[in-house]
XYZ file of C-alpha atoms in Angstrom:
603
model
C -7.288 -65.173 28.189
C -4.439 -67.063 26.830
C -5.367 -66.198 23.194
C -5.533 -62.103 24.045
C -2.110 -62.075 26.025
C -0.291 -64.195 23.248
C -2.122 -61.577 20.675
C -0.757 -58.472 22.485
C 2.445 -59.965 23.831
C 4.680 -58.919 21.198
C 3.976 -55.434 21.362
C 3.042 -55.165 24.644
C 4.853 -57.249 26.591
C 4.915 -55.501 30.606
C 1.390 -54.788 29.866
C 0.590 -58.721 29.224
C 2.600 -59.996 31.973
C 0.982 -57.631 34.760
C -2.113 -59.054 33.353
C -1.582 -62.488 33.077
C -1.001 -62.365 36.897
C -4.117 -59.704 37.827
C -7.249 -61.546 39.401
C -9.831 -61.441 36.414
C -7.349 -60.612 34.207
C -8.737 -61.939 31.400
C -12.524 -59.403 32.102
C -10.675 -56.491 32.726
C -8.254 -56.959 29.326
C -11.484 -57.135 27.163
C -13.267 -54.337 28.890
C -9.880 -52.543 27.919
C -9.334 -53.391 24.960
C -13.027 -52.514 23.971
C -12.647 -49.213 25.669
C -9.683 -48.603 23.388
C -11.597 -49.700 20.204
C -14.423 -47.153 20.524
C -12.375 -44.382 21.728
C -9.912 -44.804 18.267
C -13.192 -45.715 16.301
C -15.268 -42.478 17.172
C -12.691 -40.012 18.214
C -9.493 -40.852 16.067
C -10.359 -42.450 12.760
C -13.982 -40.166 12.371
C -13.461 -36.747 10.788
C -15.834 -34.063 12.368
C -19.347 -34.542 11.035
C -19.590 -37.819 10.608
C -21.243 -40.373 12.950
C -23.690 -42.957 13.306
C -27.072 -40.926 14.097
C -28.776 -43.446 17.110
C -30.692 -40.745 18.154
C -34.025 -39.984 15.887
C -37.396 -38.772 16.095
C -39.786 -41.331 14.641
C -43.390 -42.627 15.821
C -42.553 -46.378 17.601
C -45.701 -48.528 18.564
C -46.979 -48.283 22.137
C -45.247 -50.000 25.177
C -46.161 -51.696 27.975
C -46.744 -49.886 31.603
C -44.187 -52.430 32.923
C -41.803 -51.616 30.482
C -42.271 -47.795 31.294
C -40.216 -45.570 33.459
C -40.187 -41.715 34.383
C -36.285 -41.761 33.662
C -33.910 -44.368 31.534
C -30.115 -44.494 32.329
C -27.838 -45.568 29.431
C -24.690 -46.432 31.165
C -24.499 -47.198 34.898
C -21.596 -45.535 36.257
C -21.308 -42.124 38.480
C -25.475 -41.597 37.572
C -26.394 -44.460 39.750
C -25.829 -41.514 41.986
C -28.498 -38.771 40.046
C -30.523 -42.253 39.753
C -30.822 -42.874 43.251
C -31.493 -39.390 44.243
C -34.374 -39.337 41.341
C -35.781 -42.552 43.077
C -35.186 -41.965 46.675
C -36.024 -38.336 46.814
C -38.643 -37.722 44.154
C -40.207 -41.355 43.767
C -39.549 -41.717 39.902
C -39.371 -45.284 38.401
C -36.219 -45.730 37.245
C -34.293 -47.781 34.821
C -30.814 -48.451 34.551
C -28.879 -50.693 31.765
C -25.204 -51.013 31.251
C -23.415 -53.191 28.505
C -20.882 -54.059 31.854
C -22.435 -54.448 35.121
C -24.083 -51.318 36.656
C -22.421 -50.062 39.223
C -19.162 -51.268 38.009
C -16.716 -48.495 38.023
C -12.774 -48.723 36.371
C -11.578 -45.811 38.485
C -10.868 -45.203 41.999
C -12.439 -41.741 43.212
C -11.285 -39.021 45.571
C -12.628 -36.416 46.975
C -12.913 -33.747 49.771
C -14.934 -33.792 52.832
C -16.968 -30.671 52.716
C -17.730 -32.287 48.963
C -18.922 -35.156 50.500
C -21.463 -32.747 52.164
C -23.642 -32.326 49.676
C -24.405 -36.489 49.159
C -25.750 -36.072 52.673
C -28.044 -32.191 52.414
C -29.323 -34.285 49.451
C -30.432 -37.090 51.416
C -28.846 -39.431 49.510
C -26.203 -41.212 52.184
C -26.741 -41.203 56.026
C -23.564 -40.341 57.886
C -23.093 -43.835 58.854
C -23.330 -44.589 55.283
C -21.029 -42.315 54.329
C -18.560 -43.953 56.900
C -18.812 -46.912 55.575
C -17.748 -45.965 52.182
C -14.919 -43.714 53.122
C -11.620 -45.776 52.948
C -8.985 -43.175 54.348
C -8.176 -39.478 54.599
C -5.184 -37.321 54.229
C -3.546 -34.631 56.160
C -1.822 -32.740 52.849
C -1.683 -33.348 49.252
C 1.273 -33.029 47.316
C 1.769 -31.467 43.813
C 5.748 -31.573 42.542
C 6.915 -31.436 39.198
C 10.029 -32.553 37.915
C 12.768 -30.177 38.045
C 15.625 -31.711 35.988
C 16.056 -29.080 32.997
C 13.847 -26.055 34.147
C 15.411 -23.391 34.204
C 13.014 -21.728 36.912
C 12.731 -22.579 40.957
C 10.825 -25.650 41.818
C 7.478 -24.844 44.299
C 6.147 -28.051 45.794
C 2.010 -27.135 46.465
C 0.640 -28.394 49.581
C -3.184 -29.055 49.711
C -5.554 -29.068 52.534
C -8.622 -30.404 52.115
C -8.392 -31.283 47.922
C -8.957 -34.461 47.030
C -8.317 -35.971 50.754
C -10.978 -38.508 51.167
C -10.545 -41.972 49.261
C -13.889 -43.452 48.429
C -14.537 -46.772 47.705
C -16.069 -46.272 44.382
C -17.792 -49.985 44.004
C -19.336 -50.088 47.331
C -20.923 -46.738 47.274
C -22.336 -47.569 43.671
C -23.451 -51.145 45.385
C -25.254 -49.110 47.953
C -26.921 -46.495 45.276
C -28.056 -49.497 43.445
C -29.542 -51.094 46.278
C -30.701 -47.868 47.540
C -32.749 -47.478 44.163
C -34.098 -51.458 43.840
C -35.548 -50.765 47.408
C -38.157 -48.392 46.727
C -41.318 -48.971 46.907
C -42.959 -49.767 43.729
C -45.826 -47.365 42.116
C -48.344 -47.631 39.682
C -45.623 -48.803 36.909
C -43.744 -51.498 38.976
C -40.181 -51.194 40.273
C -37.078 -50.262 39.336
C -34.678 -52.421 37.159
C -31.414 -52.746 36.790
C -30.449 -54.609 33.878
C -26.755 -55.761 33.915
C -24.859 -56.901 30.249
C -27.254 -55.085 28.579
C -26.366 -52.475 25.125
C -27.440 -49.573 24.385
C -28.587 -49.715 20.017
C -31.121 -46.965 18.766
C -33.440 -44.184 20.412
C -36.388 -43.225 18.822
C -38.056 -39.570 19.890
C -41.805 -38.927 20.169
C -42.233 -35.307 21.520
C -45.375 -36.486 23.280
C -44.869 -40.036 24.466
C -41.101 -39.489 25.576
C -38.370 -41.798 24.193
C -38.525 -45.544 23.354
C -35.012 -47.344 23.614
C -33.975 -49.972 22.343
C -30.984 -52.326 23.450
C -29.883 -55.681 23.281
C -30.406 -57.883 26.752
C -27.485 -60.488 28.103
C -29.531 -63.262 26.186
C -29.162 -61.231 22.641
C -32.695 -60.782 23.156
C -33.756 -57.105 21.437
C -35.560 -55.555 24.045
C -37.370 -52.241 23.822
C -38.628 -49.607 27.037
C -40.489 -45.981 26.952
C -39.752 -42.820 29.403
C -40.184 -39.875 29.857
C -36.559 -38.777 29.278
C -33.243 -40.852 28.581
C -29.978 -39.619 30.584
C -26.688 -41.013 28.289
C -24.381 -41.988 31.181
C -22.408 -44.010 28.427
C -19.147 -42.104 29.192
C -16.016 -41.051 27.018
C -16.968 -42.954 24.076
C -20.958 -42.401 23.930
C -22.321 -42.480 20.611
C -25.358 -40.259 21.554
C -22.617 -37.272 23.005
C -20.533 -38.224 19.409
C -24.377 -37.241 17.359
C -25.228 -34.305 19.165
C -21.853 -32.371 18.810
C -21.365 -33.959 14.725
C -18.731 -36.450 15.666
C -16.238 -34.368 18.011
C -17.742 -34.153 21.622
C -14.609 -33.340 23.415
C -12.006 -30.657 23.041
C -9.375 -32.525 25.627
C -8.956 -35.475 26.880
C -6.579 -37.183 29.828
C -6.027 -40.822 29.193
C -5.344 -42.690 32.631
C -3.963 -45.959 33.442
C -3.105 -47.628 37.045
C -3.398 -50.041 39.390
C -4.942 -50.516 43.164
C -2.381 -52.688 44.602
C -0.622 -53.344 48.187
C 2.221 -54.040 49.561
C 4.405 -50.915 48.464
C 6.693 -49.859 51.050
C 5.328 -46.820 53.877
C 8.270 -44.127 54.368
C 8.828 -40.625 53.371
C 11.184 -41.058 50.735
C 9.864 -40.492 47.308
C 9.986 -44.391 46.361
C 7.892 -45.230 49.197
C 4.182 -44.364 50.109
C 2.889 -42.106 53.175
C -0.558 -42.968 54.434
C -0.986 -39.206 55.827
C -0.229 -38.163 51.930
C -2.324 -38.159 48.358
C 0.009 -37.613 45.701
C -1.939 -35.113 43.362
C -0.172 -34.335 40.437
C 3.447 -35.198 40.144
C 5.924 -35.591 37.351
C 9.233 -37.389 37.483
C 10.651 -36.841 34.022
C 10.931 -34.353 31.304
C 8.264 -34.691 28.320
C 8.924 -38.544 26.100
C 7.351 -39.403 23.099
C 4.810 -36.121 22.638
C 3.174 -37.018 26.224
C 4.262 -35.158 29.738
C 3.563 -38.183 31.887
C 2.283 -37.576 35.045
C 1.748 -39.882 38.548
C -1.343 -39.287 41.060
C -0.885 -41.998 43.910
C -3.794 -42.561 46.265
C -4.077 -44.639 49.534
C -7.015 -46.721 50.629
C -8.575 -48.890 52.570
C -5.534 -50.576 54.886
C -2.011 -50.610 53.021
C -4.331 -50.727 49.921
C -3.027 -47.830 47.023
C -4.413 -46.348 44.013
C -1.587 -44.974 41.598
C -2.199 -43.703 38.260
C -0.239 -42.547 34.827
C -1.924 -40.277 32.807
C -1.241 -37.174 30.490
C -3.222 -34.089 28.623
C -3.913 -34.584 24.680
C -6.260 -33.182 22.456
C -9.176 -35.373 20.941
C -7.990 -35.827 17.679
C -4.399 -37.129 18.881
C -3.897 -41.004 18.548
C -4.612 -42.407 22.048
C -3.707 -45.953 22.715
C -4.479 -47.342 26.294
C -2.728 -50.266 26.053
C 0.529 -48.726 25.033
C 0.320 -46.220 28.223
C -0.853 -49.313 30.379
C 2.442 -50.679 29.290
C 4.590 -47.632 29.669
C 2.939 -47.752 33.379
C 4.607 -51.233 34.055
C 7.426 -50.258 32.655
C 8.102 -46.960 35.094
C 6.172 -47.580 37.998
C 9.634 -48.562 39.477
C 11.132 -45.426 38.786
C 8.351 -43.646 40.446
C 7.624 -46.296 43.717
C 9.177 -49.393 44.857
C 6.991 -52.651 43.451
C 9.775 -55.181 44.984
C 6.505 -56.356 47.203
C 3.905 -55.296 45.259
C 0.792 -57.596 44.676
C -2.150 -56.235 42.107
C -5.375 -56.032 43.216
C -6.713 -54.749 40.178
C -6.136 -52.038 37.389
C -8.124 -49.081 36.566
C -7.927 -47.164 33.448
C -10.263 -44.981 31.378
C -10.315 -41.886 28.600
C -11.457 -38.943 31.051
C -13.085 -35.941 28.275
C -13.144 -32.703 28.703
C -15.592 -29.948 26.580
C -15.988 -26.669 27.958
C -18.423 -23.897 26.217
C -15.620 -21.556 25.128
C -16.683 -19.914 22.247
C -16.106 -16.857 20.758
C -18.544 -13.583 21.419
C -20.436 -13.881 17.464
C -20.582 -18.049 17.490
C -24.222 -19.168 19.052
C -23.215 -22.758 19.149
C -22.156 -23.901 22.106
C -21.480 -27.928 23.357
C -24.760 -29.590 22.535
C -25.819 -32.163 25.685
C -29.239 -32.582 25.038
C -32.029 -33.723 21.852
C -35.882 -33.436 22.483
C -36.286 -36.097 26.048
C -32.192 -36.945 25.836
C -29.554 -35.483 27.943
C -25.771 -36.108 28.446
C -24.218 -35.993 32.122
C -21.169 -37.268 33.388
C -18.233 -38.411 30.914
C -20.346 -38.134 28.410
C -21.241 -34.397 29.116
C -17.664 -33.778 30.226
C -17.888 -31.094 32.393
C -14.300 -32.053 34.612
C -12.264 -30.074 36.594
C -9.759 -28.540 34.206
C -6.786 -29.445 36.437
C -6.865 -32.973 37.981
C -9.632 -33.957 35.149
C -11.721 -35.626 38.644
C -15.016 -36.095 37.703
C -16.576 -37.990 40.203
C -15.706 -34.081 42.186
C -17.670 -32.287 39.554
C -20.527 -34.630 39.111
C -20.819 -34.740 43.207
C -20.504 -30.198 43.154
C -23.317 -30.439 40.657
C -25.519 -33.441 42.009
C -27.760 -31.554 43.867
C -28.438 -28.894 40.954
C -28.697 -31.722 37.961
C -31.404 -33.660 40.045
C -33.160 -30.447 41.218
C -33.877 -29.025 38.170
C -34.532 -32.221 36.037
C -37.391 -33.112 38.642
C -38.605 -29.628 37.841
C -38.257 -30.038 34.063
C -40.400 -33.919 34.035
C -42.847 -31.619 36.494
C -43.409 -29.297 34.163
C -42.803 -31.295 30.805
C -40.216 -28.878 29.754
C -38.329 -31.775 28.137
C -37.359 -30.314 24.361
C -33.671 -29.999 23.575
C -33.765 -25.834 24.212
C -34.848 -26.721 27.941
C -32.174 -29.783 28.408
C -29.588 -28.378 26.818
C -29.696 -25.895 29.764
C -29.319 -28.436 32.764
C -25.723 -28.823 32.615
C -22.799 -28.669 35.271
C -21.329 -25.386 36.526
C -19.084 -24.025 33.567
C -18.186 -20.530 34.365
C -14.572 -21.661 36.382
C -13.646 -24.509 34.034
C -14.220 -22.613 30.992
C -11.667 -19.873 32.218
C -9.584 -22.548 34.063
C -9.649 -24.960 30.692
C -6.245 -22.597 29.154
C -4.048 -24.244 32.239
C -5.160 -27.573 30.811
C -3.590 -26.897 27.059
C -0.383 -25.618 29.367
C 0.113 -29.125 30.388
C 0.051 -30.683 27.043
C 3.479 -31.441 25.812
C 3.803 -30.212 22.196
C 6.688 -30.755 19.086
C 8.520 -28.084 18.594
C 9.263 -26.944 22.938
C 12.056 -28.331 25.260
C 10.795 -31.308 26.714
C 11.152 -29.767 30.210
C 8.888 -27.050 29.049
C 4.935 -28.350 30.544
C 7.070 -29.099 34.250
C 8.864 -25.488 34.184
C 5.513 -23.746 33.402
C 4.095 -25.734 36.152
C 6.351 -25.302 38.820
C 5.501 -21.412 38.135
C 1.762 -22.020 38.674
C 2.305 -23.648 41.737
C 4.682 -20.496 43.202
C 1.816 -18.314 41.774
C -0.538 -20.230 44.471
C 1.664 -20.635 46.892
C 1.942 -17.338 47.174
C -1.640 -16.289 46.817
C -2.338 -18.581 49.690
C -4.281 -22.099 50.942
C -7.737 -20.369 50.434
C -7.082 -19.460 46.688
C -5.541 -22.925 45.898
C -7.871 -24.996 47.672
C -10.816 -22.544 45.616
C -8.906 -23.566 41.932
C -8.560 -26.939 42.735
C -12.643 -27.248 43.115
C -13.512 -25.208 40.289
C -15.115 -22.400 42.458
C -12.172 -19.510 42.397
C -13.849 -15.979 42.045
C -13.061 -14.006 39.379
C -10.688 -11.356 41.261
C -8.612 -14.300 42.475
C -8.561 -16.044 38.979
C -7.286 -12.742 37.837
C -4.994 -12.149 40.376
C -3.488 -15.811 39.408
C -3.353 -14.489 35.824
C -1.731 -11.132 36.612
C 0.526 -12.569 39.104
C 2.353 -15.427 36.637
C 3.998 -12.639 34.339
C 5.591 -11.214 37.916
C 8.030 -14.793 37.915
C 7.555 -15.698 34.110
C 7.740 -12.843 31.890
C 7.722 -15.392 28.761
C 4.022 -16.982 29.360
C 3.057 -13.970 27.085
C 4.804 -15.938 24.129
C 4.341 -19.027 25.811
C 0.064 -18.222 25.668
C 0.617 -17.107 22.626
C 2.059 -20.921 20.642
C -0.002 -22.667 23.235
C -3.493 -21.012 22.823
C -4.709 -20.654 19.548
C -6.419 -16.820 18.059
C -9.549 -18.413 18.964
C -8.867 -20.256 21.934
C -7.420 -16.659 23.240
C -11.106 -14.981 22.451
C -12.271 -17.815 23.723
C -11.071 -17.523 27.335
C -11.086 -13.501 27.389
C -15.105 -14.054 26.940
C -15.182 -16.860 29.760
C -13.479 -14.341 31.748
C -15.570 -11.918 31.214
C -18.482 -14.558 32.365
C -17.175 -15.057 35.062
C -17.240 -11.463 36.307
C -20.803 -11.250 35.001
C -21.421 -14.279 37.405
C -20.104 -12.715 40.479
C -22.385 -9.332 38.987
C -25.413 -11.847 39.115
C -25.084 -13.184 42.579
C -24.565 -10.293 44.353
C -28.261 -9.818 42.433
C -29.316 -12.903 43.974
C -28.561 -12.131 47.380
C -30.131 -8.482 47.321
C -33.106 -10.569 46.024
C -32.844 -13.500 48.488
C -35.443 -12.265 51.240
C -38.120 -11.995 48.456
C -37.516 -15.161 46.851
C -37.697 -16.762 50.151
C -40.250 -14.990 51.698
C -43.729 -16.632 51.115
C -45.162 -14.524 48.546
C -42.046 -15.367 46.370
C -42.303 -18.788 46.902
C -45.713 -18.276 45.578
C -45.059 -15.996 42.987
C -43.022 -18.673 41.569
C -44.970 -21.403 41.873
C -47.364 -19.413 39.762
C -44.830 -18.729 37.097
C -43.919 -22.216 36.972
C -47.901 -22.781 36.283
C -48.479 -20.235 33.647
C -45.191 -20.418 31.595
C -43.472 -23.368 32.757
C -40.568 -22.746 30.241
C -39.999 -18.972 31.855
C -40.409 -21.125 35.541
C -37.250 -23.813 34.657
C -35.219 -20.877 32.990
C -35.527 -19.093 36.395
C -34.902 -22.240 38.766
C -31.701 -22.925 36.756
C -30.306 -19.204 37.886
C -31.242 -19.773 41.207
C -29.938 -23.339 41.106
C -26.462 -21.288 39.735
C -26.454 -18.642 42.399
C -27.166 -21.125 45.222
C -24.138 -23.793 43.348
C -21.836 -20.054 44.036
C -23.304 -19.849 47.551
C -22.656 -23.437 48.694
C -18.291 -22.908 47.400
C -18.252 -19.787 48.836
C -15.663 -19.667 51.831
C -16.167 -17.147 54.496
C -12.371 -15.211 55.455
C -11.909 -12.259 57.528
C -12.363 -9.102 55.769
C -9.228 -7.225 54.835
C -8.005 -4.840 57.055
C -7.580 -0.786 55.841
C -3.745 -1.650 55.642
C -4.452 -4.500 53.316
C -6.290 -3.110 51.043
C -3.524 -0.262 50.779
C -1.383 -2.353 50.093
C -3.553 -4.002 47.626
C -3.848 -0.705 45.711
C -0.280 0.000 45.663
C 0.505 -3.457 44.069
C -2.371 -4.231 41.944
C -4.075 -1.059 41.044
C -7.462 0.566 42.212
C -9.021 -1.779 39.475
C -7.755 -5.138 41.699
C -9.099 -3.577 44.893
C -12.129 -3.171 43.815
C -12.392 -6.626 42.478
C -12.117 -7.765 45.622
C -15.185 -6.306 46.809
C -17.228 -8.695 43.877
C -18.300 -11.992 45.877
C -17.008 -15.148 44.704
C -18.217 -16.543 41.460
């Protein structure tokens, strides 16, 4: 430990004094510092199209039933949670291998209740286990940015229900890993979970499934066979950096913090209210290239999570350390630490890739090779706007592990099929061009990213708690995306030129055709429900069952769209209908083309 601090001391000098004091100090600094390494090593210093190919197909000599599985996890993070339902609701042999400990996480997660829903319709937690993981929830959460040089109105946002329940991340990956070691053992043996273990080569049979190879705890080269290989391996995955040619991620939102107690409880901005989650708040203008902005969390009794974090594109230089040190440095400025002990910090590169391409290009992000597929980080599929993705991985749980049951059932496991299991993407791919709005670029007034900012959040305030709650979860319709679209211009005539240096001719195309997606979405499930007492009835439940039989392929492609339009169903909020004066007035503001947007359901 002593030989790291003294190393990074010099230039880093809050940073190694916070750590010299933290309780394991010395594990969490390496972790970090390797973290840091592979994100410069495969995002910053490769140029696209280069990258270490650890993914081939190649005939491998056989391997023994104890060393096969249905399903190998590379990287035991958030899919401890797909892993668990795999085991515990379908009775698939699992593995799961991390180079850290599985189940380890180096992030704090939040969430909302009805979110949390799903973990139990899945039958994956029990309420009482769910209890036991939740640490607190909030009455309101608070979005504010800085106000100092705009030259606008500041709008505070108040959430309900966004983000309000504080999870403790490590115990309710202890209980999925216990959850999946349980299970009864079939014909193969157990489950394992192999801790300090690294992921080195894959090797592809089309029949046989995947061997993969990695190196045990002991340096031991160890070698297993499945079915299919999920890369959980996160933000700096070499698997995710191969199947996109070196560039997996279009954005990315670099986050340090700390869980610590002792800060003062009050109402004054230095000081932290239980009742509150701090979402997304800025204290400053724009510094060195980066709009830094503060999300502060309590937990479990005067226990808080705060983070520093900022938007940046992929191919920016992104150093860890240096924001872990700018964190020590104005955490003061932000909340009192005169009292403040460290629990522990938490820090991580959190990607983001969304499929916006233009109309002519066929390529979209690649997640999946014949038997390998991306989720999680390594997928990254986030929500555009707080960049949570243990909130997009728990929205799409029950769709991931539906259809890749369906896809080992049927042996629909080549790349074509794969590459189709993938997280919800028709809100964050619109949703992504408020994420470039928050990136601080050369050339603007550093107060520009918190002026724009404060006009978004007077755009929702006025559309209402419904609308905002909706964007905050990924699962705003298209007439209310386009209503927050139409509505900016109304306060901010100068986001036309402001789009236009922020949003690139392609990037432009690019969202216009994710719009237009997203109306085709809310076109399709109003198809789905028209169709719903057929597909449910008992001859459609057979008819299906027979398609699945005679062209499997045809079968998946279906249960994904149905697995889409039930995703839609499940966000859908029920309000009261407008009233004949409403929509008047609707007509009269917006246009007959806005009232009858309203009548498409929510996408």
């Amino acid at each position: 430990m002593q030989a790291d601090i003294e190393q990074i001391a010099s230039r880093y000098s809050r940073l190694a004094e916070a750590f010299t004091h933290i309780p394991e100090g010395a594990r969490h600094l390496q972790r970090l510092q390797d973290l840091n390494t592979s994100w410069q090593n495969m995002l910053c210093t490769n140029t696209p199209g280069h990258y270490v190919e650890v993914v081939v197909t190649e005939a491998r000599s056989v391997v023994s039933a104890n060393n096969t599985f249905d399903i190998i996890y590379a990287g035991g993070g958030l899919n401890v949670l797909n892993a668990a339902v795999m085991a515990q609701r379908y009775g698939l042999r699992v593995l799961i291998f991390d180079r850290f400990m599985v189940g380890a996480v180096h992030r704090e997660w939040n969430i909302s209740c009805e979110e949390l829903q799903d973990l139990l319709d899945i039958g994956l937690l029990t309420a009482d286990e769910l209890a036991s993981v939740t640490q607190r929830e909030y009455s309101d959460g608070l979005v504010r940015f800085h106000a100092g040089g705009i030259k606008v109105s500041p709008a505070d946002l108040h959430l309900k229900n966004v983000l309000n329940i504080a999870i403790d991340a490590e115990k309710l990956t202890a209980l999925c890993v216990k959850k999946i070691l349980a299970q009864p053992s079939g014909e193969g043996g157990p489950n394992v979970i192999l801790h300090h273990t690294t992921f080195v080569h894959c090797s592809v049979q089309p029949v046989q499934g995947v061997t993969v190879d990695v190196i045990q705890a002991s340096g031991e080269l160890r070698s297993y066979r499945a079915q299919l290989l999920i890369d959980g391996m996160g933000a700096t995955s070499p698997i995710a950096c191969q199947l996109n040619s070196g560039r997996p991620f279009s954005l990315v939102c670099p986050t340090v913090g700390t869980v610590a107690h002792g800060y003062r409880n009050g109402c004054a901005p230095d000081e932290i209210n239980p009742e509150i989650g701090e979402v997304l708040v800025s204290t400053e203008d724009a510094r060195n290239g980066r709009q830094l902005i503060w999300e502060a969390f309590p937990g479990a009794g005067d226990q808080v999570a705060i983070y520093l974090f900022y938007y940046a594109e992929t191919g920016s230089q992104i150093d860890l350390l240096q924001l872990f040190d700018d964190f020590f440095t104005l955490l003061p400025s932000y909340k009192g630490t005169s009292t403040v002990e460290i629990i522990k910090p938490v820090y991580g590169f959190i990607p983001a890739g969304y499929n916006i391409s233009l109309p002519w290009q066929r390529k979209r992000k690649v997640l999946a090779y014949d038997h390998v597929l991306s989720l999680g980080d390594a997928a990254a599929f986030q929500s555009p706007l707080t960049f949570c993705g243990f909130g997009s991985y728990v929205r799409n749980l029950r769709r991931i592990t539906t259809l890749l049951h369906q896809a080992l059932k049927s042996n629909c496991l080549l790349a074509e099929d794969l590459n189709r299991i993938r997280a919800s993407e028709a809100v964050p791919a619109v949703a992504r061009a408020f994420s470039k709005f928050m990136i601080a670029k050369s050339g603007e007034p550093l107060w520009q990213v918190n002026e724009t900012l404060n006009i978004f959040c007077r755009v929702l305030q006025d559309l209402g708690p419904q609308v905002t709650n909706d964007f905050f979860k990924d699962r705003v319709s298209w007439h209310d995306y386009t209503r927050i679209v139409l509505r900016t211009p109304r306060y901010y005539p100068r986001i036309y030129t402001l789009a236009l240096k922020t949003l690139t001719p392609a990037e432009m195309l690019g969202w216009i055709t994710a719009w237009f997606k997203l109306g085709l979405q809310s076109v399709q499930y109003r198809l789905h429900r028209s169709l719903r007492l057929f597909t449910q009835s008992v001859f459609g439940q057979k008819a299906a069952a027979i398609l699945d039989r005679t062209f499997p392929h045809a079968g998946l492609h279906l249960a994904i769209w149905c697995e889409s339009m039930e995703q839609v169903e499940r966000g859908r909020h029920t309000g009261n209908k407008p009233s004949k004066r409403d929509m008047t007035s609707m007509v009269r503001e917006r246009g007959l083309g806005h009232w009858l947007g309203g009548k498409w359901p929510h996408g």
